């Protein structure tokens, strides 16, 4: 889109007004409606961003869901599946980091899809992501209550649901700083516990446990490293659920005190999170837990009685530590529930600011909290009480199906948005060297990431249709018709709407490169304090020689 096109087009703009000033909509000379809203508080420090990146989304998916994946695919499939999804996610987060540093806007990847792909696809991705977190909150609250049954089975789970819902509501009083501090502490506990489990797992595998004997790679031979091809494919969706939320560091960019410094460091640490906690952690689990163990067939949801992390310690005869690991899982589940509240509320607020959600949802109070969005998320938390009904589990399974494969749509969209951005950046005569942070694998990495997301969707489609059970298909693949429906809703609305602020694009699938605006809403360079100059290497040899230095910097 040329500059003259921008001059004559009527479009909605959102202007962030300083806290305390009078806020009111007004009309510009070209007829555009401008709505001023309170700004989100930039209260997340570097340490918050780093811990969110390292351990923010580690929860029941890893601690319990890994057991079901191990039973379905075997230890070899588990390791390969987590490696593939981990590599795909690493490419995605690096691409997201590049965009988030340049455009630290609320809503992050939803905004990037609207801006670089198409408003209808951005609407679909944004609402799919928000709905996913809205549903995951009651699931995680229920999961937290279930973990308590490890110690007390005589107390109704509804009591714990009420307790955890109150705790999460209380945290929201403190806004983004409360979210950041809680995630920092809880993530630190999770990271420490996982490192301890990896060391303990090596000891158990070598026969150092009280009831143990040398195991080595025995379970890779008997019952075997792999089960069936269908079992191998089923690992991908479990891995996606376990990795879900890793993109939260990009979503938090709008509330980071210094996004140009903290986001690159946070995205680099995702590599260590994937390598150490997911890949190495699941590899250790595959060594010390046989894939044909009876309890693994029930390792879904968050019942820690079936967690391979807890059961492997119990079977080794170690007293006390199973309770410690169960407590860590409880903390992890609460942490993910806290992230769910942050993820959905910020996404819905961004949707509302774009006119894609009810306008009152765009409201941000003087403390920087998207108040009505938080109220909506907490209200969804009460769905956790559905489990008290006799048909509660059936209802809950269908609700969770809405977010079953949504991560693949989200991550694939991030990669494609980055590809489109780079195309438009080049078209506008800009150079990659101008960017404060660039994705190490560039556009090629985003193409690979997009391709891997598509392959994972195909693998899950195969798993869903293999039983020839229509209910099984929709329980696994309900997110696909949801995304298509959301896309069509906005396309149809934008075609027939009389609202001048709506971008009337007809049935065009994506922006042409000349229509993409890459210059507005760029970061405030005044925030780029203490940034080291980008280092360029003339040859691969120089790059390899500097590798140890880069590793140390990425950790610290």
PDB file of C-alpha atoms in Angstrom, residues 84-85 87-88 229 232-237 405 408-409 412 447-463 477:
ATOM      1  CA  UNK A  84      10.921 -32.451  15.912  1.00  0.00           C
ATOM      2  CA  UNK A  85       8.330 -30.319  17.714  1.00  0.00           C
ATOM      3  CA  UNK A  87      13.101 -27.748  16.692  1.00  0.00           C
ATOM      4  CA  UNK A  88       9.954 -26.471  14.980  1.00  0.00           C
ATOM      5  CA  UNK A 229       3.421 -45.745  13.010  1.00  0.00           C
ATOM      6  CA  UNK A 232       4.587 -42.434  16.484  1.00  0.00           C
ATOM      7  CA  UNK A 233       2.278 -39.835  14.890  1.00  0.00           C
ATOM      8  CA  UNK A 234       0.226 -39.501  18.061  1.00  0.00           C
ATOM      9  CA  UNK A 235       3.269 -38.202  19.947  1.00  0.00           C
ATOM     10  CA  UNK A 236       3.208 -34.900  18.044  1.00  0.00           C
ATOM     11  CA  UNK A 237      -0.036 -33.594  19.502  1.00  0.00           C
ATOM     12  CA  UNK A 405      -4.361 -28.829  17.514  1.00  0.00           C
ATOM     13  CA  UNK A 408       0.030 -25.866  15.149  1.00  0.00           C
ATOM     14  CA  UNK A 409      -2.158 -23.164  13.596  1.00  0.00           C
ATOM     15  CA  UNK A 412       2.529 -21.945  11.629  1.00  0.00           C
ATOM     16  CA  UNK A 447       9.733 -21.844   5.895  1.00  0.00           C
ATOM     17  CA  UNK A 448      11.040 -24.992   7.620  1.00  0.00           C
ATOM     18  CA  UNK A 449       8.981 -24.181  10.725  1.00  0.00           C
ATOM     19  CA  UNK A 450       5.854 -23.675   8.622  1.00  0.00           C
ATOM     20  CA  UNK A 451       6.464 -26.960   6.790  1.00  0.00           C
ATOM     21  CA  UNK A 452       6.933 -28.897  10.034  1.00  0.00           C
ATOM     22  CA  UNK A 453       3.698 -27.464  11.417  1.00  0.00           C
ATOM     23  CA  UNK A 454       1.866 -28.654   8.303  1.00  0.00           C
ATOM     24  CA  UNK A 455       3.439 -32.124   8.635  1.00  0.00           C
ATOM     25  CA  UNK A 456       2.350 -32.329  12.277  1.00  0.00           C
ATOM     26  CA  UNK A 457      -1.210 -31.406  11.259  1.00  0.00           C
ATOM     27  CA  UNK A 458      -1.131 -34.163   8.627  1.00  0.00           C
ATOM     28  CA  UNK A 459       0.190 -36.661  11.198  1.00  0.00           C
ATOM     29  CA  UNK A 460      -2.586 -35.786  13.649  1.00  0.00           C
ATOM     30  CA  UNK A 461      -5.170 -36.008  10.848  1.00  0.00           C
ATOM     31  CA  UNK A 462      -3.958 -39.546  10.142  1.00  0.00           C
ATOM     32  CA  UNK A 463      -4.249 -40.453  13.828  1.00  0.00           C
ATOM     33  CA  UNK A 477      -9.549 -32.147  15.085  1.00  0.00           C
TER      34      UNK A 477
END
